[in-house]
Structures are given as structure tokens and as C-alpha cells.
Coordinates of C-alpha atoms and ligand atoms in Angstrom, one line a residue:
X196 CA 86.1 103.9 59.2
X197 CA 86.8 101.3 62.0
X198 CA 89.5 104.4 63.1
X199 CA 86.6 107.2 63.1
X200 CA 84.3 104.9 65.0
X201 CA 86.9 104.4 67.5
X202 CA 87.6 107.9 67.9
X203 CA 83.7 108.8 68.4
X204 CA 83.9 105.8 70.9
X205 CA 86.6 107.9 72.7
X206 CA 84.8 111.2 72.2
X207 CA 81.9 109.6 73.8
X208 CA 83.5 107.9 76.9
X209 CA 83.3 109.2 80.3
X210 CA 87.6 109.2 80.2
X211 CA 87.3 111.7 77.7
X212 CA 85.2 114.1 79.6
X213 CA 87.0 113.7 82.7
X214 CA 89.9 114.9 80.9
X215 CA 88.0 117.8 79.3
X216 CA 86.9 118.5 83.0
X217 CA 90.2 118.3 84.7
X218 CA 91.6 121.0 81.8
X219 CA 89.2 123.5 82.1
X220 CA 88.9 123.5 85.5
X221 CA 92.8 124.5 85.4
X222 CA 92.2 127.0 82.6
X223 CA 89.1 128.4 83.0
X224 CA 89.9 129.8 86.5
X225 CA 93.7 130.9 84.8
X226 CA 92.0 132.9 82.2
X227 CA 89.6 134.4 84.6
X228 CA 92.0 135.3 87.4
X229 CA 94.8 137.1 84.4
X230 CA 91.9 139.1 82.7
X231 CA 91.0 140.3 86.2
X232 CA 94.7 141.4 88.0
X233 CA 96.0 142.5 84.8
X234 CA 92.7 144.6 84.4
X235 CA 92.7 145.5 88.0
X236 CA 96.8 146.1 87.8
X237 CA 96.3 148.6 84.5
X238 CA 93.5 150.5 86.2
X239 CA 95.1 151.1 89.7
X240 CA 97.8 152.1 88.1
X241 CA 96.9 154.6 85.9
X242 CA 94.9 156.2 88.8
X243 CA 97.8 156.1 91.0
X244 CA 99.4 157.6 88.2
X245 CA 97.1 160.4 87.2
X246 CA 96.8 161.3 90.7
X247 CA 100.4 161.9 91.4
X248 CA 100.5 163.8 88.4
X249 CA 97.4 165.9 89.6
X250 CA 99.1 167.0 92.9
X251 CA 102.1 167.8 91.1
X252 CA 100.4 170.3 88.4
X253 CA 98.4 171.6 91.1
X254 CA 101.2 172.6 93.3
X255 CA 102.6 173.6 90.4
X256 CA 99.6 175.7 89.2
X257 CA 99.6 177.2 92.4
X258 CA 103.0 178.2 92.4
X259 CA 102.6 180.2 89.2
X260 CA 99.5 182.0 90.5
X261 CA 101.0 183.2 93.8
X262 CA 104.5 184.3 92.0
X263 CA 103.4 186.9 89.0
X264 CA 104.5 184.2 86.8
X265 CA 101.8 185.3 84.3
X266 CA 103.2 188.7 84.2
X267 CA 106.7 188.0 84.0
X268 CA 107.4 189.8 87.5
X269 CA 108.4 186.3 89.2
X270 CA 111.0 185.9 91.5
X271 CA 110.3 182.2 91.8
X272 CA 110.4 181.4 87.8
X273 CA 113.7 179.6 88.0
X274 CA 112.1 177.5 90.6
X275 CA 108.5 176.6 89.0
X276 CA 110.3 176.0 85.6
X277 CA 112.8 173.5 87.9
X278 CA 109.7 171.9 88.5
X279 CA 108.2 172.0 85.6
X280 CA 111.1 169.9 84.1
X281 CA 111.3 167.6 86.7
X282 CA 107.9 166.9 86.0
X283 CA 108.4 166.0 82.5
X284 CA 111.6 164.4 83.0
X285 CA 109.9 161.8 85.8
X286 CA 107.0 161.1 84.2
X287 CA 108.0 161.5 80.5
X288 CA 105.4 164.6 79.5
X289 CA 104.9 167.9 78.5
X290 CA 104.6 170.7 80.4
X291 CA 102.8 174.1 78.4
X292 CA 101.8 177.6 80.3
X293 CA 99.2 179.0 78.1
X294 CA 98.1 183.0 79.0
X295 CA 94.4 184.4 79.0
X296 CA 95.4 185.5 75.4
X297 CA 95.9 181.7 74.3
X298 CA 99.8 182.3 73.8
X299 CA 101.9 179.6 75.3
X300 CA 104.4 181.6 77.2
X301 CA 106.7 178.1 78.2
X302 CA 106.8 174.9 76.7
X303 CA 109.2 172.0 78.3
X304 CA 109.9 170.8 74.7
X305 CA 110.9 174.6 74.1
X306 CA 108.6 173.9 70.3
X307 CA 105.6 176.1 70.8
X308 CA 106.9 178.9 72.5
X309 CA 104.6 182.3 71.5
X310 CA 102.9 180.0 69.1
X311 CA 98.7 180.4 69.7
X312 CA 96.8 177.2 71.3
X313 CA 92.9 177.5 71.0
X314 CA 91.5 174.2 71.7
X315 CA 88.4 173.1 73.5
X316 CA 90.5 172.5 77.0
X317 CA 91.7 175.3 76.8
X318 CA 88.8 177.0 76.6
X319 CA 86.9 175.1 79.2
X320 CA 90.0 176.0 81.7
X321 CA 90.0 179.7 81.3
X322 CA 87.0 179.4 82.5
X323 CA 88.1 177.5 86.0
X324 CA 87.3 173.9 84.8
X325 CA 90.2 171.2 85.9
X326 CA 90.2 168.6 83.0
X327 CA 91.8 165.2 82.6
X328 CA 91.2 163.0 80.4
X329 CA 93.1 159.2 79.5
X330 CA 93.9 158.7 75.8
X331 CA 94.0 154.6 75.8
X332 CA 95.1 154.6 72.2
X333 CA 98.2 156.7 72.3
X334 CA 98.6 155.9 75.9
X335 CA 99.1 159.4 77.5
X336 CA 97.0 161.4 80.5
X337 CA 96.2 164.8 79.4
X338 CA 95.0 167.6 82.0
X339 CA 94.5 171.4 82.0
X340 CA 94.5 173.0 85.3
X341 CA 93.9 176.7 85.1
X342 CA 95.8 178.7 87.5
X343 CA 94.5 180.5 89.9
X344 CA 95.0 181.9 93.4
X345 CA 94.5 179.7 95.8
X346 CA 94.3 182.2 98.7
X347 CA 91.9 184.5 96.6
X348 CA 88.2 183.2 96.3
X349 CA 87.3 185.6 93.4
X350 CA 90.4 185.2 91.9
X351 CA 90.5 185.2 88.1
X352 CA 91.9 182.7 85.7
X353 CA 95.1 184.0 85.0
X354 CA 96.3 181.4 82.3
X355 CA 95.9 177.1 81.8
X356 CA 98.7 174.5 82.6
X357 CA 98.7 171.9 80.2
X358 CA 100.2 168.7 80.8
X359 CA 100.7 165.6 79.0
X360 CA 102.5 162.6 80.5
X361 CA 103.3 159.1 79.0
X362 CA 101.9 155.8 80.0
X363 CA 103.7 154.0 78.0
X364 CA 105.5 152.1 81.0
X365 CA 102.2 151.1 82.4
X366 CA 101.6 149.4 79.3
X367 CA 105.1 147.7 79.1
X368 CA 104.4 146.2 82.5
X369 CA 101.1 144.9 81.5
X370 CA 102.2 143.4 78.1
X371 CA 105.5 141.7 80.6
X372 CA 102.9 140.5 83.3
X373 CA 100.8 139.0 80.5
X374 CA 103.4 137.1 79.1
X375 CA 104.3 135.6 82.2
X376 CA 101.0 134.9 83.0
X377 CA 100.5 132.8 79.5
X378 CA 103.6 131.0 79.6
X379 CA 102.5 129.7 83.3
X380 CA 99.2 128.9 82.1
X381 CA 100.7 127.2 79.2
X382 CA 102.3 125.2 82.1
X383 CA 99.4 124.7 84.3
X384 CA 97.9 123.8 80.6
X385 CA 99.6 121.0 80.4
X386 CA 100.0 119.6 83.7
X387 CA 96.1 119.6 83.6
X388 CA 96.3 117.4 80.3
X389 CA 98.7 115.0 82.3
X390 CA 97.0 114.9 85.6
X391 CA 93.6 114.6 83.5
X392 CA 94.8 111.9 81.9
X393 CA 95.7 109.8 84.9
X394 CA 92.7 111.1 86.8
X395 CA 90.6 109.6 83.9
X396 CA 92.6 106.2 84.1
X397 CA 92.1 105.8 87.7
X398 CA 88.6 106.8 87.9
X399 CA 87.3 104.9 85.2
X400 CA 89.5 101.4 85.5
X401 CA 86.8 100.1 87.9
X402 CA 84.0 100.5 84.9
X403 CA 86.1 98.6 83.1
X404 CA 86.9 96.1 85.9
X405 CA 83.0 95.6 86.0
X406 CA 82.8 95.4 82.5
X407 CA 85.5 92.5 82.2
X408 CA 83.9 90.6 85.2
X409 CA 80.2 90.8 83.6
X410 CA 82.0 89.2 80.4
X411 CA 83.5 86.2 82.1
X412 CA 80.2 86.2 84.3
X413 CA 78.8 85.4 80.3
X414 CA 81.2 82.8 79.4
X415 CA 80.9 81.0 82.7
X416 CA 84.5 81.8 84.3
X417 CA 83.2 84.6 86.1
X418 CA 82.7 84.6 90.0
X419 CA 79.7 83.8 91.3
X420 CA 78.6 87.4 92.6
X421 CA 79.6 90.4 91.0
X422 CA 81.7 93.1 93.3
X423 CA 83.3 96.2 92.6
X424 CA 83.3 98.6 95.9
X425 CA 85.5 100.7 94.4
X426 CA 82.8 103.6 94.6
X427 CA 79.4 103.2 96.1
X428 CA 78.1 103.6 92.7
X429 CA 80.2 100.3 91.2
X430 CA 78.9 98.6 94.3
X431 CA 74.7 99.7 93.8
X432 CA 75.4 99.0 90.5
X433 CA 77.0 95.0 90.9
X434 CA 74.3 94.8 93.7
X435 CA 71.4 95.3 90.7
X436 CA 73.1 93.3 88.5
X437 CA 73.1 90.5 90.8
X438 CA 69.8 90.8 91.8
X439 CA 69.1 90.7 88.0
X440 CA 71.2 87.7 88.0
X441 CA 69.3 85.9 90.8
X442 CA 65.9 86.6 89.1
X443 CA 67.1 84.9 85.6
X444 CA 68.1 82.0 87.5
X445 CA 64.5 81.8 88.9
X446 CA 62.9 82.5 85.5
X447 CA 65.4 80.0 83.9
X448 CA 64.4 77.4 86.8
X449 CA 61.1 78.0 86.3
X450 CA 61.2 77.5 82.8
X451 CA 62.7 74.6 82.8
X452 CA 60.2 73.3 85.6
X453 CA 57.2 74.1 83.0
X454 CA 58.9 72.3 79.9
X455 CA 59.2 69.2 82.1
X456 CA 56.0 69.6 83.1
X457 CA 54.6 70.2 79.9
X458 CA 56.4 67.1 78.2
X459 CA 55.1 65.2 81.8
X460 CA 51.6 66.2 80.8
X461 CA 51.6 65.5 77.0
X462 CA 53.3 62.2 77.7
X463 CA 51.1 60.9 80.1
X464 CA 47.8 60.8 77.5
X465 CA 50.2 59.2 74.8
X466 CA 51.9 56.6 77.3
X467 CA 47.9 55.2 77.8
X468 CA 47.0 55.4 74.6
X469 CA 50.1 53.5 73.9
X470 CA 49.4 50.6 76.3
X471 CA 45.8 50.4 74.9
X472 CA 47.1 49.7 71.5
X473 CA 50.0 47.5 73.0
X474 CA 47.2 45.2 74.5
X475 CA 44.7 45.1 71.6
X476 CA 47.5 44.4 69.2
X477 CA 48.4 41.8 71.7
X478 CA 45.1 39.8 71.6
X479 CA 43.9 39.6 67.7
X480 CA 41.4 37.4 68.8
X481 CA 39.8 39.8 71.5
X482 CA 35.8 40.3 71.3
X483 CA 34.3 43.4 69.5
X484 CA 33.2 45.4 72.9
X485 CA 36.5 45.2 74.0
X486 CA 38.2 46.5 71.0
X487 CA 35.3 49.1 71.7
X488 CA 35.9 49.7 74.8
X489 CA 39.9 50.2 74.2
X490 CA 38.9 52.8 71.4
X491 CA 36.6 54.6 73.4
X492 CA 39.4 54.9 76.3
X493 CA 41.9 55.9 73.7
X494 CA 39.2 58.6 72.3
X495 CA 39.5 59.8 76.0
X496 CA 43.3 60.0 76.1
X497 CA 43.2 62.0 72.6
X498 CA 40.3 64.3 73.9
X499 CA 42.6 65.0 77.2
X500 CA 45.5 65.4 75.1
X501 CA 43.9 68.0 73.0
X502 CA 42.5 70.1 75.9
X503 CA 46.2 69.8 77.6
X504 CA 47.5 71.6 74.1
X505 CA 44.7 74.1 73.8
X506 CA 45.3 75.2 77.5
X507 CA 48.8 76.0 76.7
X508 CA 47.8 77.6 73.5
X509 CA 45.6 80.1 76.0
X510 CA 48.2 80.4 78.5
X511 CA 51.0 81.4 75.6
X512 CA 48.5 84.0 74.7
X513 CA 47.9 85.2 77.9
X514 CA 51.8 85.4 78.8
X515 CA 52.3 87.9 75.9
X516 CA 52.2 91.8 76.6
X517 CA 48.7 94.0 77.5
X518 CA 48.9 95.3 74.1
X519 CA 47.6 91.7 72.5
X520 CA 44.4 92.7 74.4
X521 CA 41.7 93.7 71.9
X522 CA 39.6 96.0 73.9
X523 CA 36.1 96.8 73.6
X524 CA 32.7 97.9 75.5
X525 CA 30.9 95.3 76.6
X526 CA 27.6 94.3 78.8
X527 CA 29.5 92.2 81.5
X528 CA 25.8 91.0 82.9
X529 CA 24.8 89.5 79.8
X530 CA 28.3 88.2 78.7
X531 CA 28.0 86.0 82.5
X532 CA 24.4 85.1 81.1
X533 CA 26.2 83.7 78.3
X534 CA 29.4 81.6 80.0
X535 CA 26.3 80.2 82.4
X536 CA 24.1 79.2 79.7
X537 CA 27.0 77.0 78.1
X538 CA 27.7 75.7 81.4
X539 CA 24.4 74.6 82.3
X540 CA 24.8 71.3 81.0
X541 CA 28.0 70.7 82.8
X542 CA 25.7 72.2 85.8
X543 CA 23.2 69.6 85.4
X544 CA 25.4 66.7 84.9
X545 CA 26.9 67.1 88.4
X546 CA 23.3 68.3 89.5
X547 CA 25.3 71.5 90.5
X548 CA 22.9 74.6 90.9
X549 CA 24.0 77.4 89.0
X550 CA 22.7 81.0 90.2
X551 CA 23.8 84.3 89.3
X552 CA 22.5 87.6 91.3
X553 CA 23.5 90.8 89.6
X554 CA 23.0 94.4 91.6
X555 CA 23.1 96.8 88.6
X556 CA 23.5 96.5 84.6
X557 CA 27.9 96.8 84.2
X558 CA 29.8 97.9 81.2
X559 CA 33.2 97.9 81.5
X560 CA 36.1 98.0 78.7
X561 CA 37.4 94.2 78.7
X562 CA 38.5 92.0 76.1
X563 CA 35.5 89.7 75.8
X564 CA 37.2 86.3 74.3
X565 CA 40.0 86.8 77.2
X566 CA 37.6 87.5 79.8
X567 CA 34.9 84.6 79.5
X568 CA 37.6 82.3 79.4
X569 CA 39.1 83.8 82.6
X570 CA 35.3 84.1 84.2
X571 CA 34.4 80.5 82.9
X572 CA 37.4 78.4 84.1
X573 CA 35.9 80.1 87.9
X574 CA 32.7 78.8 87.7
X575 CA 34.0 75.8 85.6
X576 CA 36.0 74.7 88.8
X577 CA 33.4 75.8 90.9
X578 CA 31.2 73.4 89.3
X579 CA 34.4 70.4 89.1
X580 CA 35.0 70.3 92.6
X581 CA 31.7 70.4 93.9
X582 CA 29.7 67.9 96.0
X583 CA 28.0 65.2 94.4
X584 CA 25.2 64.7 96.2
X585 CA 22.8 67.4 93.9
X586 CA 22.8 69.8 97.4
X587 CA 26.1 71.5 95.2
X588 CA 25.5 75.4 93.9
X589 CA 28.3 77.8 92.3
X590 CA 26.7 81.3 93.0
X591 CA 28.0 84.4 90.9
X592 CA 27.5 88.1 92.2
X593 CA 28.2 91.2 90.1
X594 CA 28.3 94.0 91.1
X595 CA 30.6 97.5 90.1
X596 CA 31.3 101.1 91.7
X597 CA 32.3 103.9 90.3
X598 CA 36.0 102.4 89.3
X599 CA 35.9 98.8 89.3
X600 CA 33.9 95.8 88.4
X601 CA 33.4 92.9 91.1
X602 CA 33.0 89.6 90.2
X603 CA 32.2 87.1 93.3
X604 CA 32.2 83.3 92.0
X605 CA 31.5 80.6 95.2
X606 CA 30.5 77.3 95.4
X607 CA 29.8 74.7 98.1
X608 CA 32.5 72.2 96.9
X609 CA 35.3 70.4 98.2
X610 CA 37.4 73.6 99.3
X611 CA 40.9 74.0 98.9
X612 CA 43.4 73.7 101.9
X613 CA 44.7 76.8 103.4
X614 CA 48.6 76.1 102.6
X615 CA 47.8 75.4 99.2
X616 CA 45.8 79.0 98.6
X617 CA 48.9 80.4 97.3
X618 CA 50.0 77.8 94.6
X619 CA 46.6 77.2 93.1
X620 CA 47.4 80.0 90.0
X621 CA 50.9 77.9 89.3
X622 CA 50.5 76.4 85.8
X623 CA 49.8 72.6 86.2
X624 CA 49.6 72.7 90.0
X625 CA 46.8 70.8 91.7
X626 CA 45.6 70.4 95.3
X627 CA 44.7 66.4 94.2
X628 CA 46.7 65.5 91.0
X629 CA 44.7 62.5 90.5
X630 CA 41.1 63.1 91.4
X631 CA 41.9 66.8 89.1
X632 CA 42.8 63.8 86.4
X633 CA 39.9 62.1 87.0
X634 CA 37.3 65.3 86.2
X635 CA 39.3 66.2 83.6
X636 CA 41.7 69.0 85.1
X637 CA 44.7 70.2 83.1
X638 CA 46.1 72.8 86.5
X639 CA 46.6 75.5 83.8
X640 CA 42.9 77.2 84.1
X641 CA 43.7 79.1 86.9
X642 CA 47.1 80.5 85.9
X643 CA 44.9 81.1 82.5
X644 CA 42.6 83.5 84.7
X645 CA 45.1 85.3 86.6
X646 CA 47.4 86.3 83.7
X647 CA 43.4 87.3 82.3
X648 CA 43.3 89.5 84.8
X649 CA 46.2 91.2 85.3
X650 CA 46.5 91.8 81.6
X651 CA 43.5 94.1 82.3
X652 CA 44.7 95.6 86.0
X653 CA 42.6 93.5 87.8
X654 CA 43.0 91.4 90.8
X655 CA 42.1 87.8 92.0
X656 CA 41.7 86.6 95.5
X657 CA 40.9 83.0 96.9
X658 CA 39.5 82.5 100.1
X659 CA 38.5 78.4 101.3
X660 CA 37.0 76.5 104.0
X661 CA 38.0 72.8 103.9
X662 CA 34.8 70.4 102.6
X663 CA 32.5 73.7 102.9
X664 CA 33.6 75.9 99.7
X665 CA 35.8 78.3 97.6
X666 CA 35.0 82.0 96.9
X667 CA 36.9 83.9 94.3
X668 CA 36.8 87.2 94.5
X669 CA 37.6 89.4 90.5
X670 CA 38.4 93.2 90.5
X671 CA 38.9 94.9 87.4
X672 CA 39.0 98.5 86.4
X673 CA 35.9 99.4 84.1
X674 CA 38.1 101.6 82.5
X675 CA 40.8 99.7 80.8
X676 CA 44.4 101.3 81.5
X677 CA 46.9 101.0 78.8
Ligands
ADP180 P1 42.5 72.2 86.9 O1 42.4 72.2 85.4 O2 43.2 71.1 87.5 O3 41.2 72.5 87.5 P2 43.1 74.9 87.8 O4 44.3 75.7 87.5 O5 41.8 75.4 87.3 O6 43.4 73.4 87.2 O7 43.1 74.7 89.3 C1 44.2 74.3 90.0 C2 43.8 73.5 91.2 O8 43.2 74.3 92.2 C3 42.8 72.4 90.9 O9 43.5 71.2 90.5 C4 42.1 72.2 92.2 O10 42.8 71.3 93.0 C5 42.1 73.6 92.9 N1 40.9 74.3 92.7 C6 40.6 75.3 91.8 N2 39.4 75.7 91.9 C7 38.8 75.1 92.9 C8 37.5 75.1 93.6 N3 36.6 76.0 93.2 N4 37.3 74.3 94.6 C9 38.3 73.5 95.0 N5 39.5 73.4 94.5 C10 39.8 74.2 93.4

């Protein structure tokens, strides 16, 4: 089992491939270029041959016409039958004279003599027709010429040559060529295997350089960067991996920052409480209204503590993917009647004035819950950090095109200082840590409302004048985009 996974492991790595790539580019090409010159050797030869063989018969044919060969009045017959022979002899054939009355009248092989030939050549040559044809199974050329007078225009067929010759040595040199051919493939064969196989080593030891550096990078031996410039694509690939590196020792910082803040912020409700209880127990004999009083500040504490762990329970939520978003259609002007209504009281305590002016009735596709607490902790803080002399307002605008919602929330309050603009959606940041205390801040509602936001592929913007006001400005599709 272990064996077969191994070997699919193998089958699979990039080694393997390079080796299958290295063989066939030797073999491939080796194949390719034998099938073609043997082809390309077999054909020119046979035409080289067939065309020697043509000229021969011809002159031969011609020969016969010219001498009263047919007729048996020749002079010349030693002479053309000289040739005849030689013919057969060089080019291992057969050479027949057949006469208008289908007799053979000579025959090289001296077989057929007299005997009667009537076959479809034959026939076609009486009539002038030169024929040749290849016969690739029994490996011989075949032609019949018929013979006629050259020097005579009209001149009748007098009789057919037929010739047969042998290929058979074309085809011995073809079956020697291709076995040289194979055994040097056979050789180039396996020099490819051998040169694949160190090609492959090479190429891929600085993978597995990289991959035995990222290992001791994991156990903590490793260096503190990551470089292999063995190829430019080792070296793009350490450079991501680094920067991958560098942005988990952010997260990881960042992290840590927010469980020390966290156990900062839950401690600091339980140390009070703590020395409330540490100075009641401390005087048994205290009055009533003090005991009161300590209770009533200790209430406080428990009431801060709770919001502090309900905050974080919004921000976890709000941390997790887009797909915890349980969308839905809904009337954004009266859901902002609603979040001002509850708000009112707040409003009235700090004898804020709470207006909202929307242009036209907007529906957009929101998660409701999400997006009131995102919309309240605005006008919430608008509200917090107001003035306190009842001249304070928190206006609300909406408004929406054809894409997008706007939502404008600005008060008159305290501002926030221009350096600080950035910082403000950091979980527990505040711009005064104390007087945020004081009114009850936790520093997580804004970082509540941006990760609101962008959940739904919106965006927030602060602007701020110092001791005149704050003005967040909300854009979010009305379309939600998964
Ligand atoms: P908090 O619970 O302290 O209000 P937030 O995350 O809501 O926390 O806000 C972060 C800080 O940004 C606040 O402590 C406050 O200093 C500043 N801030 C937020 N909204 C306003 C505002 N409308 N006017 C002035 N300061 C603001």
C-alpha cells in the first residue's frame, strides 16, 4: 500500500515528467526522422531504378524495331540478345519478346520459348501503350514496351518487350538501414533515460531546497527570509511566501494586541468592583447609604462589564465570512425611523436634537439586525460626544441612486482630531480613553460598523473639524453582492 502510494507520488512529481519529456523528445524526433529517410530512401530508389531500367528496354525496344528482329531477318540479333542478357544479369530480371501473334519468340530464362502469352499488358501494348507497374509484395518492376520504329510516325506495333526485374536489393538495403537505425535509437534511448534522469535531479533539487527550508522555517531553525534564486520562479515564489510570512506576523501581533486588550478591558470593571467590596467588607459598621451607594457603583461596573462582552459578541459575529449575512429587502427609511425612535431618550437626556431628512423612500437588500447596529452605534456616538449645552443635533440624511444607498450621520460634537481619523475603526481605540469611560464607551462600536459594512460591500468615511463636529459618510450597494 504505502509502496503504491509512493509510486503514484512519483508518477505525479514534476521529476517524473521531466524524464518522460527529456525521452520523448529523443525518440519522438528518431522515429520521425527513420520513417521519413527510409521512406524517402525506398522511393527514390525504386524510381532511380525503374528509370534505368526504362532507358534500357527502350533502347532495347528500339533496337529490335529498326533490325527485322520480328521477322527473323536481323543482322543485329546477337547483339540485342547481348543486351538482353545483360539486362537480366544486372538487374536480376526477365527479358520476353512477344510477336503480334502473342508467341514469345525469346525468353532470357529460355522457359517460354513458342509458348502463347495473352494477358492484359500485353494486350494494352500491342496497341502502343508503355506500361509499368511496381509489385510491392513480390518486390519486382514489371513493364511492357511495345516496339516500334522510332524513325516511323505511323509505324505499327510489331511485337511487346516484357521485362521483369528484381527489387529485392532495395529491400535488403532498407531492412539493413533500419536495423541500424533502431539499434542507434535504442542508444539514443537510453542516453535520454540517463540524461533525463539527471536533468530531472538538477532541475527539481531547488523545489526541494525550498521545501526543506519552509520546514525548518516551521520548527523555528529556519532563516529568517526564505531565498532560493535558483530560477526566477523559486525566487517569486520565496518572495510570496515571505510576504505571507510578514502578514501572519502582523495578524499574530495583532491578535495578541486584542487578547491583551480584551483581558485589559474585562479586568478593569472587575478590579472596581473588587475594591468596592474590599472597602465595604472593611467597614461592617458603615451606614446603609453607603453600602447603597457601593452597590449602586458596583451595579455600574457589572452593567459596563456586560456591554464590554456583548460588544465582542457583535464584533466576533461581524469578523466571520459574508455568508453569515442573512439577507433580506428592507425599507431603510423606516428601519432609521426605528434606531431614532429608541434613541430618542438617550437624545433627550443630553438634550441632543435628533433630525433625520430623507430624499426618496430606499429599499435596498441588507441584513436588518447587522445594519441597525452598524447605523445606531453612528448616531449613538454622534449623540455621546456631543456638546452639552442643549445647542447639540446629530442630523441623518438618506438618500440612494440607481446603485447605492447613502447614509450621512453628523453631529455638532466634540470632533475628532485629524491624526486620529484613521484609528477610530481599531477595536478598543479611543481619541480620550477616559472621558469614552466616563459616557460609557467600549472603542469596539466603530470597528462593529465597519466590518457591518464591508460585510455588505459598502464603504465608511470620517471627515472632522476639532470642537465643531463629525460627519460619517455610509455607501452600500442596494443590491447585495455575494
Ligand atoms: P466608543 O465605544 O468608545 O464610542 P467607538 O469605536 O464607537 O468606541 O469609537 C471610537 C472612538 O472614536 C471613540 O472613543 C471616540 O473617541 C471617537 N468617536 C467616535 N465617534 C465620534 C463622534 N461622532 N464624535 C467624536 N468622536 C467620536
Amino acid at each position: 500500500m504505502q509502496k503504491n502510494v509512493k509510486f503514484l507520488d512519483f508518477l505525479k512529481s514534476l521529476k517524473f515528467r521531466l524524464i518522460i519529456l527529456v525521452i520523448a523528445m529523443a525518440v519522438i524526433p528518431g522515429n520521425v526522422i527513420r520513417a521519413g529517410i527510409l521512406n524517402s530512401y525506398e522511393s527514390r530508389a525504386l524510381s532511380i531504378r525503374q528509370s534505368e531500367v526504362l532507358t534500357q528496354a527502350q533502347i532495347i525496344s528500339n533496337q529490335i524495331a529498326v533490325s527485322e528482329y520480328m521477322t527473323g531477318g536481323s543482322g543485329q540479333s546477337e547483339t540485342i540478345r547481348t543486351r538482353m542478357n545483360m539486362l537480366t544479369t544486372i538487374y536480376d530480371g526477365r527479358v520476353m519478346i512477344v510477336d503480334k501473334a502473342f508467341r514469345i519468340i525469346y525468353d532470357t530464362y529460355n522457359l517460354d520459348y513458342h509458348k502463347t502469352i495473352i494477358s492484359e499488358e500485353v494486350l494494352k501494348s500491342l496497341k502502343g501503350e508503355q506500361i509499368v507497374k511496381y509489385d510491392s509484395e513480390n518486390l519486382y518492376i514489371e513493364m511492357a514496351i511495345p516496339i516500334v520504329d522510332p524513325s516511323d510516325d505511323d509505324g505499327e506495333v510489331q511485337g511487346v518487350l516484357l521485362i521483369s526485374v528484381s527489387t529485392d536489393n532495395i529491400a535488403l538495403n532498407y531492412d539493413y538501414l533500419q536495423k541500424i537505425a533502431i539499434i542507434l535509437e535504442i542508444v539514443v534511448g537510453f542516453t535520454a533515460v540517463f540524461v533525463g534522469i539527471l536533468c530531472a535531479i538538477k532541475l527539481v533539487k531547488p523545489f526541494h531546497r525550498m521545501s526543506e527550508e519552509i520546514k525548518e522555517i516551521q520548527t523555528g531553525y529556519g532563516n529568517d527570509s526564505l531565498e532560493i534564486n535558483d530560477y526566477s520562479e523559486t525566487a517569486e515564489i520565496c518572495g510570496r511566501i515571505n510576504d505571507m510570512r510578514s502578514q501572519m506576523k502582523v495578524m499574530d501581533e495583532s491578535r495578541q494586541e486584542f487578547v491583551s486588550n480584551v483581558s485589559h478591558e474585562l479586568k478593569t470593571p472587575l478590579t472596581s468592583m473588587k475594591v468596592l467590596a474590599d472597602s465595604i467588607n472593611s467597614m461592617p459598621d458603615a451606614p446603609k447609604e453607603l453600602y447603597q451607594e457601593f452597590m449602586e457603583d458596583i451595579t455600574n461596573e457589572i452593567e459596563r462589564e456586560t456591554k464590554i462582552i456583548n460588544d465582542l459578541l457583535s464584533l466576533v459575529k461581524m469578523d466571520k465570512s459574508a455568508a453569515d449575512l442573512n439577507i433580506s429587502t428592507v425599507n431603510l427609511n423606516e428601519l432609521i425611523e426605528q434606531i431614532l425612535k429608541r434613541l430618542q431618550p438617550i437624545a433627550d437626556r443630553q438634550k441632543v436634537e435628533l433630525v433625520l431628512e430623507s430624499f426618496r423612500p430606499v429599499t435596498a437588500e441588507i441584513d436588518d439586525v447587522k445594519m441597525t447596529l452598524a447605523i445606531t452605534n453612528l448616531v449613538e456616538n454622534g449623540i455621546k460626544y456631543n456638546r452639552t449645552d442643549g445647542e447639540g443635533w446629530v442630523h441623518v440624511t438618506l438618500n440612494a441612486d440607481h446603485q447605492y444607498f447613502y447614509i450621512k450621520v453628523e453631529d455638532s460634537g466634540i470632533g475628532i482630531p485629524e491624526d486620529c481619523l484613521d484609528q477610530i475603526y481599531e477595536r478598543f481605540y479611543r481619541v480620550d480613553k477616559s472621558h469614552s469611560r466616563e459616557i460609557g464607551g467600549t472603542g469596539l462600536g466603530l470597528a462593529i460598523t465597519r466590518n457591518c459594512i464591508l460585510m455588505h460591500r459598502g464603504a465608511i468615511k470620517a471627515h472632522s473639524v476639532l470642537g465643531e463636529g463629525t460627519t460619517f459618510d455610509v455607501r452600500v450597494p442596494l443590491n447585495y453582492i455575494a
